[in-house]
PDB file of C-alpha atoms in Angstrom:
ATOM      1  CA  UNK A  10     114.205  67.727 132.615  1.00 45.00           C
ATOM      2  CA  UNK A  11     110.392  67.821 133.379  1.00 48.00           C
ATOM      3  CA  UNK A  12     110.233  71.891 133.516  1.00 48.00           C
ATOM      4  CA  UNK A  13     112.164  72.165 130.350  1.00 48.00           C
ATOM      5  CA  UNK A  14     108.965  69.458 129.134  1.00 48.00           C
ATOM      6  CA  UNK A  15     106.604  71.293 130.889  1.00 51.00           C
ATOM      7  CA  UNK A  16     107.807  74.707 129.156  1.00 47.00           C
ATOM      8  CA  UNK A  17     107.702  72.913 125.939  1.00 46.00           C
ATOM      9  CA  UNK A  18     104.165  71.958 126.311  1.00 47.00           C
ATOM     10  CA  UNK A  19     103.046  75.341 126.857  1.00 47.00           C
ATOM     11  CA  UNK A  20     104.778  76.451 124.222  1.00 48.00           C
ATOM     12  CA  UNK A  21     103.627  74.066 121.644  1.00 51.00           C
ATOM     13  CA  UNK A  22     100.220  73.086 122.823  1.00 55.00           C
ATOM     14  CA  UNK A  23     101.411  69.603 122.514  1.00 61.00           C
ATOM     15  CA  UNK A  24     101.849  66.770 124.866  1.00 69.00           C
ATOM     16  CA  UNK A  25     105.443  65.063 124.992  1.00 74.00           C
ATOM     17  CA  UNK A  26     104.540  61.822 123.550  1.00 68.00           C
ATOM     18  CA  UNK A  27     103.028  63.513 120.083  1.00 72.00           C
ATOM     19  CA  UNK A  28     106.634  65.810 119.701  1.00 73.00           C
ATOM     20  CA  UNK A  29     108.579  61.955 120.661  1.00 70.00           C
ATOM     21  CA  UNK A  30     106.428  60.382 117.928  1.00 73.00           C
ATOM     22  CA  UNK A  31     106.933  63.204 115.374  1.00 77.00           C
ATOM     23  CA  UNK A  32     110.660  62.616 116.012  1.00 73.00           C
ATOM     24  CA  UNK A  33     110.600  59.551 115.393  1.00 69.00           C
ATOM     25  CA  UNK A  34     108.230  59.340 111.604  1.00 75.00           C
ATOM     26  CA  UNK A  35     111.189  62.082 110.613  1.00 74.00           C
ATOM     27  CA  UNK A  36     113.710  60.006 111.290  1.00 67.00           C
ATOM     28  CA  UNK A  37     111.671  56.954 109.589  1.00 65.00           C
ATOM     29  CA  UNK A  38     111.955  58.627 106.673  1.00 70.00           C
ATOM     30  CA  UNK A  39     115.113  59.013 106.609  1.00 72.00           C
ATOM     31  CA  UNK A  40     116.495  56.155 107.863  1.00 68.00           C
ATOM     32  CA  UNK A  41     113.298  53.585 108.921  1.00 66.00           C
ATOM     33  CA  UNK A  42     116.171  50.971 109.591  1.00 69.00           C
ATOM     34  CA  UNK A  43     117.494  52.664 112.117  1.00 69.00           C
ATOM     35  CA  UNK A  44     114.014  53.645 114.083  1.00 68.00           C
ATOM     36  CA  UNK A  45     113.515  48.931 113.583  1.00 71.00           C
ATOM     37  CA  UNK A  46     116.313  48.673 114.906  1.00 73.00           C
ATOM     38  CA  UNK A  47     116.302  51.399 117.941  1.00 75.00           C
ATOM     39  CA  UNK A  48     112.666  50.295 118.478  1.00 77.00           C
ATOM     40  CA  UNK A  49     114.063  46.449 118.989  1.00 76.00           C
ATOM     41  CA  UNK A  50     116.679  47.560 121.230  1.00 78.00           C
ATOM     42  CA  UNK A  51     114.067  49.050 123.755  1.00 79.00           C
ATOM     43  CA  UNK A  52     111.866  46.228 123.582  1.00 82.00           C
ATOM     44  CA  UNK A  53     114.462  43.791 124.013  1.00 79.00           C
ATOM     45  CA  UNK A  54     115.642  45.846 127.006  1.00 81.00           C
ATOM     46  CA  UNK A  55     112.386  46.240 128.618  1.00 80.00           C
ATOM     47  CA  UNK A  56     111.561  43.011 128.551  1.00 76.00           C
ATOM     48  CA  UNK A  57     114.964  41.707 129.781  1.00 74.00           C
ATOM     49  CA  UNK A  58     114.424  44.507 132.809  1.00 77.00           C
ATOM     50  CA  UNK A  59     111.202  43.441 133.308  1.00 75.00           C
ATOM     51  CA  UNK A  60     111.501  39.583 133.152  1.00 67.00           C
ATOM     52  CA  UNK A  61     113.972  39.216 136.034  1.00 63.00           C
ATOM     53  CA  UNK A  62     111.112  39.898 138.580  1.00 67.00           C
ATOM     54  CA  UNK A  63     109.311  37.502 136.741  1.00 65.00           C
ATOM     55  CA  UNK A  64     108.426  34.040 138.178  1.00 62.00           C
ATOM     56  CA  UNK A  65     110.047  31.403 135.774  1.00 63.00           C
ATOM     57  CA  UNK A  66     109.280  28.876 138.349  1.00 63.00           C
ATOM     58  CA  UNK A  67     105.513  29.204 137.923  1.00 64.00           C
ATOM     59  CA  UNK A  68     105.272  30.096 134.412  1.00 65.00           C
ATOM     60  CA  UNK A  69     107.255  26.646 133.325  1.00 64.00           C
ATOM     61  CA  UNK A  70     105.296  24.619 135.837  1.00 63.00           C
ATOM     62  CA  UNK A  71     102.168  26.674 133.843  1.00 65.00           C
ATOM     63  CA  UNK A  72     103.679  25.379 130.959  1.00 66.00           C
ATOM     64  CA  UNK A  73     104.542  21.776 131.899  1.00 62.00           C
ATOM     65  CA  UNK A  74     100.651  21.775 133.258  1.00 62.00           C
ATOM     66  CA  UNK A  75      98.949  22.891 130.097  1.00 63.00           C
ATOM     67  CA  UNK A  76     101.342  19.579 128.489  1.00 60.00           C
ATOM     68  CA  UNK A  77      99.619  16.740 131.037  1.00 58.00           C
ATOM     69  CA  UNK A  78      96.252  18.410 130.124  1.00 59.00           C
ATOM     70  CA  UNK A  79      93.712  16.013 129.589  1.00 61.00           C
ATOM     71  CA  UNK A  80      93.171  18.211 125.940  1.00 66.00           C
ATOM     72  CA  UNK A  81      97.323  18.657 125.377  1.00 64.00           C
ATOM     73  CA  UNK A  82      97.230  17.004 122.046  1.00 72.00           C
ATOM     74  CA  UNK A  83      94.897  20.222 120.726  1.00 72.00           C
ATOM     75  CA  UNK A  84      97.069  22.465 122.291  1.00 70.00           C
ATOM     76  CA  UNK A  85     100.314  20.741 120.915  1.00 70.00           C
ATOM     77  CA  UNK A  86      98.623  20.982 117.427  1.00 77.00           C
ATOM     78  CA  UNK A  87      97.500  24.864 117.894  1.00 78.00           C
ATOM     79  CA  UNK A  88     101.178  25.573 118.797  1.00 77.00           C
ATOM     80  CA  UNK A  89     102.872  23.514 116.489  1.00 78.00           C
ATOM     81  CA  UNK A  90     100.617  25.236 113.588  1.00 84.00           C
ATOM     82  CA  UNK A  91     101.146  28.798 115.189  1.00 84.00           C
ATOM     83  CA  UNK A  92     104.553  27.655 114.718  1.00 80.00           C
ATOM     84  CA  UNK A  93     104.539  26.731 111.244  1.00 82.00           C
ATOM     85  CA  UNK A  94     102.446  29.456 110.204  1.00 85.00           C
ATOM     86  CA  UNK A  95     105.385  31.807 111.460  1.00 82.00           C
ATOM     87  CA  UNK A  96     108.304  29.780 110.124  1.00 80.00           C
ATOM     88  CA  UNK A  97     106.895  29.829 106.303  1.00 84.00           C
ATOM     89  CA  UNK A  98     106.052  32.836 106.745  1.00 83.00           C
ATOM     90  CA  UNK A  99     109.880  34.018 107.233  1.00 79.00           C
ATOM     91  CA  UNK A 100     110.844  31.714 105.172  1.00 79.00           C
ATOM     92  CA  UNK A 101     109.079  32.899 102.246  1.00 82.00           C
ATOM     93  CA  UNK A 102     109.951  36.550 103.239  1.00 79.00           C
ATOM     94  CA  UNK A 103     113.411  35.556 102.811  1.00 76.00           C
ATOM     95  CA  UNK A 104     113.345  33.682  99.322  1.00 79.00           C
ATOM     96  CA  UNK A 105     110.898  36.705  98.368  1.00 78.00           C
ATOM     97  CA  UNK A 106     113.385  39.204  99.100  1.00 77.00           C
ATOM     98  CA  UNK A 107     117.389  37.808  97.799  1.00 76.00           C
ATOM     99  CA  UNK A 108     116.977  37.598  94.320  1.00 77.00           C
ATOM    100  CA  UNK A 109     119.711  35.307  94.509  1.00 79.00           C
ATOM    101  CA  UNK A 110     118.681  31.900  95.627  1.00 76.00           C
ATOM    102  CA  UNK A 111     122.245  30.455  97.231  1.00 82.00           C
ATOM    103  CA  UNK A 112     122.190  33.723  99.450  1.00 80.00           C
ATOM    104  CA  UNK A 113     118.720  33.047  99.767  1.00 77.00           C
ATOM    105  CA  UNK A 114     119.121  28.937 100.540  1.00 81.00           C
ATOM    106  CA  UNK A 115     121.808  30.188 103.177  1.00 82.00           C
ATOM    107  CA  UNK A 116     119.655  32.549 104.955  1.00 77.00           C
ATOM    108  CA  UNK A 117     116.760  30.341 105.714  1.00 79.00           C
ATOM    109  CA  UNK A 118     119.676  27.475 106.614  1.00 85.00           C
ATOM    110  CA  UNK A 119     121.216  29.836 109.406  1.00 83.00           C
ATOM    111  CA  UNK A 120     117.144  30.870 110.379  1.00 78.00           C
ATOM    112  CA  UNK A 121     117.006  26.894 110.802  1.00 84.00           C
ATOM    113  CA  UNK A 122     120.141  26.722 112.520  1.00 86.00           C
ATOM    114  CA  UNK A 123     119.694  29.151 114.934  1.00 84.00           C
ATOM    115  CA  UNK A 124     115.559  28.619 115.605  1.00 81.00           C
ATOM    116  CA  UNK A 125     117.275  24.474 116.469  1.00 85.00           C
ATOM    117  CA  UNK A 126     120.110  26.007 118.971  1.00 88.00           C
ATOM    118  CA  UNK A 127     117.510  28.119 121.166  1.00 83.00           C
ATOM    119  CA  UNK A 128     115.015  25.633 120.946  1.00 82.00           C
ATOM    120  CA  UNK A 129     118.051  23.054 121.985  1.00 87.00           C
ATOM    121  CA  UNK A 130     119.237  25.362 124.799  1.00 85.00           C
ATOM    122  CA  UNK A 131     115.830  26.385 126.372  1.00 79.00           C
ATOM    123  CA  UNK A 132     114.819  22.563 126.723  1.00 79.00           C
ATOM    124  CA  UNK A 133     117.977  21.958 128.168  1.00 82.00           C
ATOM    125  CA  UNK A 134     117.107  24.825 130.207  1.00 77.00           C
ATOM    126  CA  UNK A 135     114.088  23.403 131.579  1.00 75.00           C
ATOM    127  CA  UNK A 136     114.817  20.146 131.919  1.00 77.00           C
ATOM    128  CA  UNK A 137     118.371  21.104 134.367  1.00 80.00           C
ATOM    129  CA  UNK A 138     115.800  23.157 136.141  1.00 75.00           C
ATOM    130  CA  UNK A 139     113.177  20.384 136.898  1.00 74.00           C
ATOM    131  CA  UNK A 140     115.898  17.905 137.701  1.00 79.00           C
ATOM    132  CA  UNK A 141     117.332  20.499 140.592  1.00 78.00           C
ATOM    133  CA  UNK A 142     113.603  20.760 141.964  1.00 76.00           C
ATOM    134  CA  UNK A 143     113.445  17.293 142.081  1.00 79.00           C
ATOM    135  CA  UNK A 144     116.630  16.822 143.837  1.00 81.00           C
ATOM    136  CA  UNK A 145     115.909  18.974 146.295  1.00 82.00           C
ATOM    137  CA  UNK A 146     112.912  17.952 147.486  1.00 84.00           C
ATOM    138  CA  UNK A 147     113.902  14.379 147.157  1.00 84.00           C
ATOM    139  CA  UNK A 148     116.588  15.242 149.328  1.00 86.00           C
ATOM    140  CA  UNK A 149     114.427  16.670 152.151  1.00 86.00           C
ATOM    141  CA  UNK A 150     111.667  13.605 151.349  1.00 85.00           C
ATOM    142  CA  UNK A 151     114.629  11.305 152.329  1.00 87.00           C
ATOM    143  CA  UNK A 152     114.963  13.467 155.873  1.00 86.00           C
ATOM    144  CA  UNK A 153     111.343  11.797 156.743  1.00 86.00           C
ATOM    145  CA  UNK A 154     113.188   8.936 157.555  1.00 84.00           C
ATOM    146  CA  UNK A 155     115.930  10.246 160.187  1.00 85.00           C
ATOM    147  CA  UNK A 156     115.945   8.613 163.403  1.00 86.00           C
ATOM    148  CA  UNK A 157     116.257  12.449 165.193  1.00 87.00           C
ATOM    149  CA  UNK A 158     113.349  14.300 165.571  1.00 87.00           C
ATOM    150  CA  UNK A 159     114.575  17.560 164.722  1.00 89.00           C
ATOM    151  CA  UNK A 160     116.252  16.452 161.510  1.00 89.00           C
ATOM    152  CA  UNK A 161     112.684  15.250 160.513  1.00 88.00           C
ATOM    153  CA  UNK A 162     111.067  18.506 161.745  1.00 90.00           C
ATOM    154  CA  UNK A 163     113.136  20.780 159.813  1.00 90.00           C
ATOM    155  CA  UNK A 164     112.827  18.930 156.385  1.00 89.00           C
ATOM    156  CA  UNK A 165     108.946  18.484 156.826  1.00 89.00           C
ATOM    157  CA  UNK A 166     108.826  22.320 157.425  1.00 89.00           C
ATOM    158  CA  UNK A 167     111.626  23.422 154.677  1.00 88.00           C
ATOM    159  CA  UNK A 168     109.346  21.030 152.175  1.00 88.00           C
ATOM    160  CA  UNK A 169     106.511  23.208 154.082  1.00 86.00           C
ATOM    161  CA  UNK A 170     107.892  26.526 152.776  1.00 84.00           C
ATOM    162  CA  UNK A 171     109.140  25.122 149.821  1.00 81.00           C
ATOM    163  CA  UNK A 172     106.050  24.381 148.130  1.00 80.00           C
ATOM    164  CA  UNK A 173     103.989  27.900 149.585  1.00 76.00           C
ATOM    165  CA  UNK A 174     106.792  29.494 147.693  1.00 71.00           C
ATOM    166  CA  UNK A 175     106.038  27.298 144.563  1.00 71.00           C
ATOM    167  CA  UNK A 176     104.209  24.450 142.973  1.00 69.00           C
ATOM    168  CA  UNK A 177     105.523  21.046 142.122  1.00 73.00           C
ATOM    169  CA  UNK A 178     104.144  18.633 138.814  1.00 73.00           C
ATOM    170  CA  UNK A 179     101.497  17.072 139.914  1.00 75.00           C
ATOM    171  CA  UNK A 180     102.981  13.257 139.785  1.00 79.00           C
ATOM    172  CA  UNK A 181     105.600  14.863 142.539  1.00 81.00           C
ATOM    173  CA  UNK A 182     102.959  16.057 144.587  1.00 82.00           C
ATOM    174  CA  UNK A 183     101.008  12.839 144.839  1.00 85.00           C
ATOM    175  CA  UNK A 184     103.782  11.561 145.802  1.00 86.00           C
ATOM    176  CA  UNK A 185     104.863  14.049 148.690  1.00 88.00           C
ATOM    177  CA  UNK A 186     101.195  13.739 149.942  1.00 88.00           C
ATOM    178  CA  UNK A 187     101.575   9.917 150.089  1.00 88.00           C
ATOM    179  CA  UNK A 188     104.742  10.606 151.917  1.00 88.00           C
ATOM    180  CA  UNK A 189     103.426  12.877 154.195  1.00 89.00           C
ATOM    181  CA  UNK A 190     100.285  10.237 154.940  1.00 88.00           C
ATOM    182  CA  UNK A 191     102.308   7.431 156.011  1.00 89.00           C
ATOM    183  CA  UNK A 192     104.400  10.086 158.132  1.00 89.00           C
ATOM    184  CA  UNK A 193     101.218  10.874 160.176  1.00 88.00           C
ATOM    185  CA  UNK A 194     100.288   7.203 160.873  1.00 87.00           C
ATOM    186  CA  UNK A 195     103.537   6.682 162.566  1.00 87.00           C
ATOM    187  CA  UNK A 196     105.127  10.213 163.693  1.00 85.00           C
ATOM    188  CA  UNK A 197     104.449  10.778 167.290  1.00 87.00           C
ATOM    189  CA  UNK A 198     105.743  14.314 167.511  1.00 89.00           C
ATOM    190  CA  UNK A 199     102.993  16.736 167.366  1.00 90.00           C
ATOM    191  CA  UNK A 200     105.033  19.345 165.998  1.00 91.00           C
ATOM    192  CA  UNK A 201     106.159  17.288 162.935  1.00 89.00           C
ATOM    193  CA  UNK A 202     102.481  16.239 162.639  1.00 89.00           C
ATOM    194  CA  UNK A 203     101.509  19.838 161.967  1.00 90.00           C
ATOM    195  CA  UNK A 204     104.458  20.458 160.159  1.00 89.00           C
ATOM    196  CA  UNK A 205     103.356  17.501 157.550  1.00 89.00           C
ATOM    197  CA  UNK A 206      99.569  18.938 157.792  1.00 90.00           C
ATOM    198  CA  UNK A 207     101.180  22.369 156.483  1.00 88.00           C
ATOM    199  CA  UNK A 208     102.705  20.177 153.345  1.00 88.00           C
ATOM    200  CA  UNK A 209      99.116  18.647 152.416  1.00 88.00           C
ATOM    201  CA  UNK A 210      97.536  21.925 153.253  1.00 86.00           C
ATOM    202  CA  UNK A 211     100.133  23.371 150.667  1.00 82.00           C
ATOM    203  CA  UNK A 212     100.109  20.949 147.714  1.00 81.00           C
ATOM    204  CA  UNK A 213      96.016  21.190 148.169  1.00 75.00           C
ATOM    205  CA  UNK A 214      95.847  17.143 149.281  1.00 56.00           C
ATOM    206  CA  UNK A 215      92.134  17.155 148.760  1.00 48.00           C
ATOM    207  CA  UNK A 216      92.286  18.185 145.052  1.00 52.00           C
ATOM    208  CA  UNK A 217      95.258  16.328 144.026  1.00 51.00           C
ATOM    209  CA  UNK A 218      93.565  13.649 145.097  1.00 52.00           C
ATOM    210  CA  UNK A 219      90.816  13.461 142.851  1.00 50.00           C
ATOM    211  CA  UNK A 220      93.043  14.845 140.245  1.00 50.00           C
ATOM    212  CA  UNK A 221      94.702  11.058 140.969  1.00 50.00           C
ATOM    213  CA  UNK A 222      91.156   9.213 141.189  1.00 51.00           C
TER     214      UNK A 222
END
C-alpha cells in the first residue's frame, strides 16, 4: 500500500492528500450528498474512536465547575444564546427549504423532539454518574468510623487513590477534608494518619479552604 503511493507520487508529482482531495470534488459533483454524508460518517467515527480514551470524569466535573462559578450566570446566558442562535438557525433552514409548511411544521417538531430526548438522556446521564461518585465515596467516608484499624486504613487510602485518580465537586471535598480533620484529632495509628494527610494533600486542603472562606 505505501510503495504503490510512493510510485504514484513519482509518477504524478503529487502528494497523496491533493489526488484524495481531487477524488473527492469529482465525486461532489456528482453526487455532493454522498461526499456530506461519507464525510459525517468519518467524523462521527473518529470522534467515537477517539472519545473512549477520553476522561468524561474530568471534563463533567470541568463542566459542573464552570456552573458554581462565581460568573455562571454569564456563562449560562453565552450558552443559552449560542444555543438559540443555532436552533433558529435550523429552524429557519428548514421552513426555508419545504415549500410545504405541514412537512415543514413536522420537521422542526421531530428537530424539537429529538434535540429534548438527548438533552433528557445526557442529564440523566450525568446526574446517575454523580450519584455513583457520591455513593462511593460516602461509602468509604462511613469506613472512618470502623472500630478495626485496618478497615479504617484501607478506606482512608482507597479515598486516597480515589481522588489522585479524579476530582470531586467542591461541596464534597470540603466535606472529606472536614472528615479527614476530625480523623487526625482522634486516630492514633500513624499509618492512617498519613493515609488521611494523602486525602488533604489530594483534594488540595489549603485551597479548598479559602475557596470555603
Amino acid at each position: 500500500m505505501h510503495s504503490a503511493g510512493r510510485i504514484l507520487r513519482r509518477k504524478q508529482g503529487m502528494p497523496i492528500w491533493a489526488i484524495v482531495a481531487i477524488a473527492l470534488l469529482m465525486l461532489a459533483l456528482w453526487n455532493w450528498q454522498l461526499v456530506v454524508a461519507t464525510i459525517a460518517g468519518v467524523v462521527v467515527m473518529s470522534l467515537v474512536y477517539v472519545g473512549q480514551d477520553w476522561n468524561w470524569s474530568s471534563l463533567i466535573l470541568r463542566w459542573q465547575r464552570l456552573l458554581n462559578h462565581p460568573n455562571r450566570q454569564f456563562t449560562v446566558a453565552v450558552v443559552a444564546g449560542a444555543v438559540a442562535v443555532c436552533f433558529t438557525y435550523m429552524v429557519a433552514a428548514i421552513w426555508h427549504g419545504i415549500d410545504n409548511h405541514w412537512l415543514a411544521s413536522a420537521g422542526i417538531l421531530q428537530l424539537i423532539a429529538t434535540l429534548a430526548v438527548l438533552g433528557l438522556l445526557f442529564k440523566q446521564a450525568i446526574d446517575k454518574w454523580i450519584e455513583t461518585q457520591r455513593s462511593n465515596v460516602d461509602a468509604l467516608v462511613a469506613q472512618f468510623t470502623a472500630s478495626d484499624d485496618l478497615e479504617r486504613l484501607i478506606a482512608v487510602k482507597q479515598l486516597a487513590q480515589h481522588l489522585q485518580q479524579q476530582r470531586l465537586p467542591l461541596n464534597q471535598e470540603i466535606a472529606i477534608a472536614q472528615y479527614c480533620q476530625v480523623l487526625l484529632g482522634r486516630e492514633t495509628v500513624p499509618a492512617i494518619q498519613d493515609a488521611a494527610l494523602e486525602v488533604l494533600e489530594a483534594i488540595n486542603y489549603k485551597q479548598i479552604k479559602s475557596s470555603a472562606n
